[in-house]
Coordinates of N, CA and C in Angstrom, one line a residue:
Chain A
E1 N 143.9 132.8 129.7 CA 143.5 131.3 130.5 C 143.0 131.8 131.8
T2 N 141.8 131.1 132.2 CA 141.3 131.4 133.4 C 141.7 130.4 134.7
G3 N 142.3 129.2 134.1 CA 142.7 128.1 135.1 C 141.5 127.1 135.2
V4 N 140.4 127.4 134.7 CA 139.2 126.5 134.6 C 139.3 125.5 133.6
T5 N 139.6 124.2 133.9 CA 139.5 123.2 132.8 C 138.2 122.4 132.7
Q6 N 137.9 121.8 131.6 CA 136.8 120.9 131.4 C 137.2 119.8 130.5
S7 N 136.6 118.6 130.9 CA 136.9 117.6 130.2 C 135.5 116.6 129.8
P8 N 135.4 116.1 128.8 CA 136.2 116.0 127.6 C 136.0 117.4 126.7
T9 N 136.6 117.6 125.8 CA 136.3 118.6 125.0 C 135.1 118.5 123.9
H10 N 135.0 117.3 123.6 CA 133.9 116.9 122.5 C 133.3 115.6 123.1
L11 N 132.1 115.3 122.9 CA 131.5 114.1 123.2 C 130.3 113.9 122.3
I12 N 130.1 112.7 121.7 CA 129.1 112.4 120.8 C 128.2 111.1 121.5
K13 N 127.1 111.5 121.8 CA 126.2 110.5 122.4 C 124.9 110.1 121.7
T14 N 124.3 109.0 122.1 CA 122.9 108.8 121.3 C 121.7 109.0 122.4
R15 N 120.5 109.3 121.9 CA 119.4 109.5 122.8 C 119.2 108.5 123.7
G16 N 119.0 108.8 125.0 CA 118.8 107.9 125.9 C 119.9 107.4 126.9
Q17 N 120.9 107.7 126.2 CA 122.2 107.6 127.1 C 122.6 108.6 128.2
Q18 N 123.5 108.4 128.8 CA 123.9 109.0 130.1 C 125.2 109.7 129.8
V19 N 125.5 110.9 130.2 CA 126.8 111.6 130.1 C 127.4 112.2 131.4
T20 N 128.6 112.3 131.7 CA 129.3 112.9 132.7 C 130.2 113.9 132.1
L21 N 130.2 115.1 132.6 CA 131.2 116.1 132.2 C 131.9 116.5 133.3
R22 N 133.1 116.9 133.4 CA 134.0 117.2 134.4 C 134.4 118.6 134.3
C23 N 134.6 119.2 135.5 CA 135.3 120.7 135.4 C 136.2 120.6 136.7
S24 N 137.4 121.3 136.6 CA 138.3 121.7 137.5 C 138.4 123.1 137.8
S25 N 138.0 123.6 138.8 CA 137.9 125.1 139.1 C 139.4 125.8 139.3
Q26 N 139.4 127.1 139.2 CA 140.5 127.9 139.4 C 141.0 127.8 140.9
S27 N 142.3 127.6 141.0 CA 142.7 127.6 142.5 C 142.2 128.6 143.2
G28 N 141.8 128.2 144.4 CA 141.1 129.2 145.4 C 139.8 129.3 145.3
H29 N 139.2 128.8 144.2 CA 137.6 129.0 144.1 C 137.0 127.9 144.7
N30 N 135.7 128.3 145.4 CA 135.1 127.2 145.9 C 133.7 127.1 145.4
T31 N 133.4 127.7 144.4 CA 131.9 127.8 143.9 C 132.0 127.3 142.4
V32 N 131.3 126.4 141.9 CA 131.2 126.0 140.5 C 129.9 126.1 140.1
S33 N 129.6 127.0 139.0 CA 128.4 127.0 138.2 C 128.5 126.2 136.9
W34 N 127.3 125.8 136.5 CA 127.2 125.0 135.1 C 126.2 125.8 134.3
Y35 N 126.5 126.1 133.0 CA 125.6 126.6 132.2 C 125.5 125.7 130.9
Q36 N 124.2 126.0 130.2 CA 124.2 125.3 128.9 C 124.0 126.3 127.7
Q37 N 124.8 126.1 126.7 CA 125.0 127.1 125.7 C 124.5 126.6 124.4
A38 N 123.2 126.8 123.9 CA 122.7 126.1 122.8 C 123.2 127.3 121.6
L39 N 123.4 126.5 120.4 CA 123.8 127.4 119.3 C 123.1 128.4 119.2
G40 N 123.9 129.6 119.1 CA 123.1 131.0 118.7 C 122.5 131.7 119.8
Q41 N 122.6 131.1 121.2 CA 122.1 131.5 122.4 C 123.1 131.9 123.3
G42 N 122.6 132.7 124.4 CA 123.6 132.9 125.5 C 123.5 131.7 126.4
P43 N 124.6 131.7 127.3 CA 124.5 130.7 128.3 C 123.3 130.7 129.2
Q44 N 122.8 129.5 129.5 CA 121.7 129.4 130.3 C 122.0 128.6 131.7
F45 N 121.8 129.1 132.8 CA 122.3 128.5 134.1 C 121.5 127.3 134.3
I46 N 122.2 126.3 134.8 CA 121.9 125.0 135.1 C 121.8 124.8 136.6
F47 N 122.8 124.9 137.5 CA 123.0 124.9 138.8 C 124.4 125.6 139.3
Q48 N 124.4 125.7 140.7 CA 125.6 125.9 141.1 C 126.1 125.2 142.4
Y49 N 127.1 125.0 142.7 CA 127.7 124.2 143.8 C 128.6 125.1 144.5
Y50 N 128.5 125.0 145.8 CA 129.3 125.7 147.0 C 129.5 124.8 148.1
R51 N 130.9 124.4 148.3 CA 131.1 123.7 149.2 C 130.4 122.4 149.3
E52 N 130.4 121.8 148.1 CA 129.7 120.4 147.9 C 128.3 120.3 148.0
E53 N 127.7 121.5 148.1 CA 126.1 121.6 148.1 C 125.6 122.4 147.1
E54 N 124.5 121.8 146.6 CA 123.7 122.7 145.5 C 123.3 123.9 146.0
N55 N 123.8 125.0 145.6 CA 123.4 126.3 146.0 C 122.3 126.9 145.3
G56 N 121.7 126.4 144.2 CA 120.7 127.1 143.5 C 120.5 126.5 142.2
R57 N 119.4 126.3 141.5 CA 119.2 125.6 140.3 C 118.3 126.4 139.3
G58 N 118.5 126.4 138.0 CA 117.9 126.9 137.0 C 116.7 126.0 136.5
N59 N 116.2 126.5 135.4 CA 115.1 125.8 134.9 C 115.3 124.5 134.1
F60 N 115.8 123.6 134.7 CA 116.4 122.2 134.0 C 115.8 121.1 134.8
P61 N 115.5 120.0 134.0 CA 114.7 118.9 134.7 C 115.8 118.2 135.7
P62 N 115.4 117.2 136.5 CA 116.1 116.7 137.6 C 116.9 115.6 136.7
R63 N 117.0 115.2 135.6 CA 117.9 114.3 135.0 C 119.2 115.1 134.8
F64 N 119.1 116.4 134.9 CA 120.5 117.1 135.0 C 120.9 117.2 136.6
S65 N 122.0 116.7 136.8 CA 122.4 116.6 138.2 C 123.8 116.8 138.2
G66 N 124.4 117.0 139.5 CA 125.8 117.4 139.5 C 126.3 117.0 141.0
L67 N 127.6 117.2 141.1 CA 128.4 116.9 142.2 C 129.5 117.8 142.3
Q68 N 129.8 118.1 143.8 CA 131.2 119.0 143.9 C 132.0 118.2 144.8
F69 N 133.3 118.0 144.5 CA 134.1 117.2 145.3 C 134.8 118.2 146.4
P70 N 135.6 117.6 147.4 CA 136.3 118.4 148.4 C 137.3 119.2 147.7
N71 N 138.0 118.9 146.6 CA 138.9 119.9 146.1 C 138.1 120.9 145.1
Y72 N 136.8 120.8 145.3 CA 136.0 121.9 144.5 C 135.9 121.6 143.1
S73 N 136.3 120.5 142.4 CA 135.9 120.2 141.0 C 134.7 119.6 141.1
S74 N 134.0 119.6 140.1 CA 132.7 119.3 139.8 C 132.3 118.3 138.5
E75 N 131.2 117.8 138.6 CA 130.7 116.9 137.6 C 129.3 117.5 137.3
L76 N 128.9 117.3 136.0 CA 127.5 117.6 135.6 C 127.1 116.2 135.0
N77 N 126.2 115.6 135.4 CA 125.5 114.3 134.7 C 124.2 114.6 134.1
V78 N 124.1 114.0 133.1 CA 122.9 114.3 132.4 C 122.3 112.9 132.0
N79 N 121.1 112.4 132.5 CA 120.5 111.0 132.1 C 119.6 111.3 131.0
A80 N 119.2 110.1 130.4 CA 118.3 110.0 129.3 C 118.4 111.2 128.4
L81 N 119.5 111.1 127.8 CA 119.8 112.4 126.9 C 118.8 112.6 125.8
E82 N 118.4 113.7 125.4 CA 117.6 114.2 124.4 C 118.3 114.9 123.3
L83 N 117.8 114.9 122.1 CA 118.2 115.6 121.1 C 118.7 117.1 121.4
D84 N 117.5 117.7 122.0 CA 117.7 119.0 122.6 C 118.8 119.3 123.6
D85 N 119.5 118.4 124.1 CA 120.6 118.5 125.0 C 121.9 118.8 124.3
S86 N 121.9 118.7 123.1 CA 122.8 119.1 122.2 C 123.3 120.6 122.5
A87 N 124.6 120.9 123.1 CA 125.0 122.1 123.4 C 126.3 122.2 123.9
L88 N 126.9 123.4 124.2 CA 128.1 123.6 124.6 C 127.7 123.8 126.3
Y89 N 128.5 122.8 127.0 CA 128.2 123.0 128.4 C 129.6 123.7 129.0
L90 N 129.1 124.9 129.7 CA 130.1 125.7 130.2 C 130.2 125.5 131.9
C91 N 131.4 125.3 132.3 CA 131.6 125.5 134.0 C 132.4 127.0 134.0
A92 N 131.9 127.4 135.3 CA 132.4 128.6 135.7 C 132.6 128.6 137.1
S93 N 134.0 129.1 137.5 CA 134.3 129.0 138.9 C 134.4 130.4 139.6
S94 N 134.2 130.6 140.9 CA 134.2 131.8 141.5 C 134.5 131.6 143.0
S95 N 134.6 132.8 143.6 CA 134.8 132.7 145.0 C 134.2 133.8 145.8
P96 N 132.9 133.6 146.2 CA 132.2 134.6 146.7 C 132.7 135.0 148.1
T97 N 133.5 134.4 148.7 CA 134.2 135.0 150.0 C 135.3 135.6 149.8
S98 N 135.8 135.8 148.6 CA 137.2 136.5 148.3 C 137.1 138.0 148.7
G99 N 136.0 138.5 148.9 CA 135.9 139.9 149.3 C 136.0 140.8 148.0
R100 N 136.2 140.2 146.9 CA 136.4 141.1 145.6 C 135.1 141.0 144.8
G101 N 134.2 140.5 145.4 CA 132.8 140.3 144.4 C 133.1 139.0 143.8
D102 N 131.7 138.3 143.3 CA 131.7 137.0 142.7 C 131.7 137.1 141.3
T103 N 133.0 137.3 140.8 CA 133.1 137.2 139.2 C 133.4 135.8 138.8
Q104 N 132.4 135.4 137.8 CA 132.8 134.0 137.4 C 133.6 133.9 136.2
Y105 N 134.6 132.9 136.4 CA 135.6 132.5 135.4 C 135.1 131.4 134.6
F106 N 135.0 131.4 133.3 CA 134.7 130.1 132.6 C 135.7 129.3 131.9
G107 N 135.4 128.1 131.7 CA 136.3 127.1 131.2 C 136.1 127.0 129.7
P108 N 136.7 126.4 129.0 CA 136.5 126.2 127.5 C 135.2 125.6 127.0
G109 N 134.5 124.9 127.8 CA 133.4 124.2 127.6 C 133.5 122.7 127.0
T110 N 132.5 121.9 127.0 CA 132.4 120.6 126.5 C 131.4 120.7 125.5
R111 N 131.6 120.4 124.3 CA 130.6 120.3 123.2 C 130.0 119.0 123.1
L112 N 128.6 118.8 123.3 CA 128.0 117.6 123.5 C 127.1 117.7 122.3
T113 N 127.0 116.6 121.5 CA 126.3 116.2 120.4 C 125.6 114.8 120.7
V114 N 124.0 115.0 120.7 CA 123.2 113.9 120.8 C 122.6 113.5 119.5
L115 N 122.9 112.3 119.1 CA 122.3 111.8 117.9 C 121.0 111.1 118.1
Chain B
A1 N 110.8 137.5 136.8 CA 112.4 136.8 136.5 C 113.1 137.8 135.8
Q2 N 114.4 137.7 136.0 CA 115.3 138.6 135.4 C 115.3 138.3 133.9
S3 N 115.6 139.2 133.1 CA 116.0 139.0 131.8 C 116.7 140.0 131.2
V4 N 117.8 139.8 130.1 CA 118.7 140.6 129.5 C 118.5 140.7 128.1
S5 N 118.3 142.0 127.7 CA 118.1 142.1 126.2 C 119.2 142.7 125.5
Q6 N 119.9 142.0 124.5 CA 120.7 142.6 123.7 C 120.2 142.9 122.1
H7 N 120.1 144.2 121.9 CA 119.3 144.5 120.7 C 119.7 144.1 119.3
N8 N 121.2 144.2 119.4 CA 121.7 144.0 118.0 C 122.3 142.5 118.0
H9 N 121.8 141.7 117.0 CA 122.2 140.3 117.3 C 123.5 140.1 116.2
H10 N 123.5 141.1 115.2 CA 124.8 140.9 114.2 C 125.2 142.4 114.0
V11 N 126.3 142.7 114.0 CA 126.9 144.0 113.8 C 128.2 143.8 112.8
I12 N 128.2 144.7 111.9 CA 129.3 144.6 110.8 C 129.8 146.1 110.8
L13 N 131.2 146.1 111.2 CA 132.0 147.5 111.3 C 133.2 147.4 110.4
S14 N 133.9 148.4 110.0 CA 135.0 148.5 109.4 C 136.0 148.9 110.5
E15 N 137.2 148.5 110.3 CA 138.4 148.8 111.2 C 138.2 150.5 111.5
A16 N 138.4 150.9 112.8 CA 138.5 152.1 113.2 C 137.2 152.8 113.3
A17 N 136.0 152.0 113.1 CA 134.8 152.5 113.3 C 134.4 152.5 114.9
S18 N 133.6 153.2 115.3 CA 133.3 153.2 116.9 C 132.0 152.2 117.0
L19 N 132.1 151.5 118.1 CA 131.2 150.4 118.5 C 130.4 150.9 119.7
E20 N 129.1 150.6 119.4 CA 128.3 150.8 120.8 C 127.2 149.6 120.6
L21 N 127.4 148.6 121.7 CA 126.4 147.4 121.7 C 125.4 147.7 123.0
G22 N 124.1 147.5 122.7 CA 123.2 147.7 123.6 C 122.8 146.6 124.5
C23 N 122.6 147.0 125.9 CA 122.2 145.8 126.8 C 121.2 146.5 127.9
N24 N 120.0 145.8 128.0 CA 119.0 146.3 129.0 C 118.6 145.0 129.8
Y25 N 118.3 145.3 131.0 CA 118.0 144.2 131.8 C 116.7 144.7 132.6
S26 N 116.1 143.6 132.9 CA 114.7 143.8 133.6 C 114.7 143.2 135.2
Y27 N 115.3 144.0 136.0 CA 115.2 143.7 137.3 C 115.3 144.9 138.2
G28 N 114.4 145.3 139.3 CA 114.3 146.5 139.8 C 115.4 146.7 141.0
G29 N 115.9 145.6 141.4 CA 116.9 145.6 142.5 C 118.3 146.1 142.3
T30 N 119.3 145.8 143.1 CA 120.6 146.1 143.0 C 121.2 144.9 142.2
V31 N 121.8 145.3 141.2 CA 122.5 144.5 140.2 C 124.0 144.5 140.1
N32 N 124.6 143.4 139.8 CA 126.1 143.4 139.3 C 125.8 143.3 137.6
L33 N 126.6 143.8 136.9 CA 126.6 143.7 135.4 C 127.9 143.3 134.9
F34 N 127.9 142.6 133.8 CA 129.1 142.0 133.1 C 128.9 142.0 131.6
W35 N 130.2 142.2 131.1 CA 130.3 142.1 129.7 C 131.4 140.8 129.4
Y36 N 130.9 139.8 128.7 CA 131.9 138.8 128.4 C 132.1 138.6 126.8
V37 N 133.2 138.1 126.5 CA 133.6 138.1 125.0 C 133.9 136.6 124.6
Q38 N 133.5 136.2 123.5 CA 133.9 134.8 123.2 C 134.5 134.9 121.8
Y39 N 135.8 135.0 121.7 CA 136.4 135.0 120.5 C 136.2 133.7 119.7
P40 N 136.3 133.7 118.4 CA 136.3 132.2 117.7 C 137.1 131.2 118.2
G41 N 136.6 130.2 118.6 CA 137.3 129.0 119.1 C 138.0 129.2 120.4
Q42 N 137.4 130.1 121.3 CA 137.9 130.5 122.7 C 136.8 130.4 123.5
H43 N 137.2 130.4 124.7 CA 136.2 130.4 125.7 C 135.8 131.7 126.2
L44 N 134.7 131.7 127.0 CA 134.2 133.2 127.3 C 135.1 133.8 128.3
Q45 N 135.5 135.1 128.0 CA 136.2 135.7 128.8 C 135.6 137.1 129.3
L46 N 136.0 137.6 130.6 CA 135.5 138.7 131.2 C 136.0 140.0 130.5
L47 N 135.2 140.8 129.8 CA 135.8 142.3 129.5 C 135.7 143.2 130.6
L48 N 134.6 143.2 131.2 CA 134.5 144.2 132.3 C 133.5 144.0 133.1
K49 N 133.3 144.6 134.4 CA 132.2 144.3 135.3 C 131.6 145.6 135.9
Y50 N 130.7 145.8 136.6 CA 130.3 146.9 137.4 C 129.6 146.2 138.5
F51 N 130.1 146.7 139.9 CA 129.5 146.2 141.1 C 128.8 147.5 141.8
S52 N 129.5 148.5 141.8 CA 129.1 149.7 142.5 C 130.2 150.8 142.1
G53 N 129.6 152.1 142.4 CA 130.6 153.3 142.3 C 130.5 153.9 140.9
D54 N 131.7 154.4 140.5 CA 131.4 155.1 139.1 C 130.9 154.3 138.0
P55 N 129.7 154.7 137.5 CA 129.0 154.1 136.6 C 129.7 153.8 135.3
L56 N 130.8 154.6 135.0 CA 131.5 154.3 133.7 C 132.8 153.3 134.1
V57 N 132.7 152.2 133.5 CA 133.7 151.1 133.7 C 134.6 150.8 132.6
K58 N 135.8 150.9 132.9 CA 136.8 150.6 131.9 C 137.2 149.0 131.9
G59 N 137.4 148.5 130.9 CA 137.8 147.1 130.7 C 138.9 146.7 130.0
I60 N 139.2 145.5 129.6 CA 140.4 145.4 128.8 C 140.2 145.8 127.5
K61 N 141.3 145.7 126.7 CA 141.3 146.0 125.3 C 140.7 147.4 124.8
G62 N 140.6 148.3 125.6 CA 140.1 149.5 125.2 C 138.5 149.5 125.4
F63 N 137.9 148.7 125.9 CA 136.4 148.6 126.1 C 136.0 149.4 127.3
E64 N 134.8 150.1 127.2 CA 134.3 150.7 128.5 C 132.8 150.3 128.3
A65 N 132.1 150.5 129.4 CA 130.6 150.3 129.6 C 130.1 151.4 130.4
E66 N 128.9 151.9 130.2 CA 128.3 152.8 131.3 C 126.9 152.2 131.8
F67 N 126.8 152.2 133.0 CA 125.8 151.9 133.8 C 124.8 153.0 133.9
I68 N 123.7 153.0 133.3 CA 122.6 154.0 133.3 C 121.4 153.3 134.2
K69 N 121.2 153.6 135.7 CA 120.4 152.8 136.3 C 118.8 153.3 135.9
S70 N 118.6 154.5 135.7 CA 117.4 154.9 135.3 C 116.9 154.2 133.9
K71 N 117.7 153.8 133.2 CA 117.3 153.2 132.0 C 117.6 151.7 131.8
F72 N 118.0 151.1 133.2 CA 118.3 149.6 133.2 C 119.2 149.3 131.9
S73 N 120.3 150.1 131.8 CA 121.1 149.8 130.7 C 122.5 149.5 131.1
F74 N 123.3 148.8 130.1 CA 124.7 148.7 130.5 C 125.3 148.6 129.1
N75 N 125.5 149.7 128.4 CA 125.9 149.5 126.9 C 127.4 149.6 126.9
L76 N 127.8 148.7 126.0 CA 129.4 148.5 125.8 C 129.9 149.4 124.6
R77 N 130.9 150.1 124.7 CA 131.6 150.9 123.7 C 133.1 150.7 123.5
K78 N 133.4 151.1 122.4 CA 134.9 151.4 122.0 C 135.1 152.1 121.0
P79 N 135.8 153.2 121.2 CA 136.0 154.3 120.2 C 136.3 153.8 118.9
S80 N 137.3 152.9 118.7 CA 137.9 152.5 117.5 C 138.2 150.9 117.5
V81 N 137.3 150.3 116.7 CA 137.5 148.7 116.7 C 138.7 148.3 115.8
Q82 N 139.0 147.2 116.1 CA 140.2 146.5 115.3 C 139.6 145.1 114.8
W83 N 140.4 144.6 113.7 CA 139.9 143.4 113.2 C 139.8 142.2 114.3
S84 N 140.8 142.3 115.3 CA 140.7 141.2 116.2 C 139.7 141.4 117.3
D85 N 138.9 142.4 117.2 CA 137.7 142.5 118.0 C 136.4 141.5 117.4
T86 N 136.6 141.1 116.3 CA 135.7 140.2 115.9 C 135.5 138.9 116.8
A87 N 134.2 138.8 117.2 CA 133.8 137.7 118.4 C 132.4 138.0 118.6
E88 N 132.1 137.3 119.5 CA 130.6 137.4 120.0 C 130.7 137.8 121.5
Y89 N 129.8 139.0 121.7 CA 129.7 139.8 123.0 C 128.4 139.2 123.8
F90 N 128.6 139.1 125.0 CA 127.3 138.8 125.9 C 127.3 139.6 127.1
C91 N 126.2 140.2 127.4 CA 125.9 141.0 128.5 C 125.3 140.0 129.5
A92 N 125.6 140.4 130.9 CA 125.0 139.4 131.8 C 124.8 140.3 133.2
V93 N 123.7 139.9 133.8 CA 123.4 140.5 135.0 C 123.2 139.5 136.1
R94 N 123.4 139.9 137.3 CA 123.2 139.0 138.5 C 122.8 139.9 139.6
R95 N 121.9 139.6 140.2 CA 121.1 140.2 141.4 C 122.2 140.3 142.5
N96 N 122.2 141.3 143.3 CA 123.3 141.5 144.4 C 122.7 140.9 145.6
T97 N 121.6 140.5 145.7 CA 121.1 139.8 147.0 C 120.6 138.5 146.8
G98 N 120.7 137.8 147.9 CA 120.1 136.3 147.7 C 121.1 135.3 146.8
F99 N 120.4 134.5 146.3 CA 121.3 133.5 145.2 C 121.5 134.3 144.2
Q100 N 122.9 134.1 143.8 CA 123.3 134.8 142.8 C 123.6 133.8 141.5
K101 N 122.9 134.0 140.2 CA 123.2 133.3 139.3 C 123.3 134.4 138.0
L102 N 124.1 134.1 137.0 CA 124.3 134.9 135.9 C 123.2 134.7 134.9
V103 N 122.4 135.8 134.5 CA 121.4 135.8 133.6 C 122.1 136.5 132.2
F104 N 122.2 135.7 131.1 CA 123.0 136.3 130.0 C 121.8 136.7 129.1
G105 N 122.2 137.6 128.1 CA 121.6 137.9 127.0 C 122.0 137.0 125.8
T106 N 121.2 137.1 124.6 CA 121.5 136.3 123.6 C 122.7 136.3 122.8
G107 N 123.4 137.5 123.1 CA 124.7 137.7 122.4 C 124.6 138.6 121.2
T108 N 125.7 139.3 120.9 CA 125.7 140.1 119.6 C 127.2 139.5 118.9
R109 N 126.9 139.2 117.8 CA 128.0 138.8 116.9 C 128.7 140.1 116.2
L110 N 129.9 140.4 116.4 CA 130.5 141.5 116.0 C 131.5 140.9 114.8
L111 N 131.5 141.5 113.6 CA 132.2 141.2 112.5 C 132.9 142.6 112.0
V112 N 134.2 142.5 112.2 CA 135.0 143.7 111.9 C 135.9 143.4 110.5
S113 N 135.5 144.1 109.7 CA 136.4 144.0 108.2 C 137.7 144.8 108.2
P114 N 138.7 144.4 107.8 CA 139.8 145.1 107.8 C 139.8 146.2 106.6

């Protein structure tokens, strides 16, 4: 167990709807990264939050947005859902200032199905 | 842009066989390298990582990996696999400078038959 938790575990939505996924980072970690893992693929970076600010973004459209809260937990919001958004969404927490290097620890993921 | 190639998509081995999974990356600068494992029904777990120093890195559960800078490779090895090693293995790379995001390979599914 990494101490990173995500909710919900599974979610079914229809096209055009909006979804919010949640992540609680490991204690002491101030950075949260979100990844999308499509079936049979490796995780793809969506964006990263550090101290409540977006710190970098991958090749995902603006309808993918996020937030980080003062306790370092985070949300991923996806608007106008498309069928291709069906995937496992992974959250990873890390602490770049720890002095031990930025190793990302992953949560169990949220399986999103868009019908 | 960075990319990571894992050459073997599916590997089937018998217990006690030796394992080597290939990983190559395309980035000329200094990188950090990782192998993650995803056991059936479980989340991604860190197997081992390389930041600097000795290019031969030892991880959990008897795994090791060797960083060969001239070949842009970070192959994963285990001398003798067990049935419990059945999982999907992901190689990932991150630049050591500037904004740091993990770039993953497509993964290798390992099936170990008893």
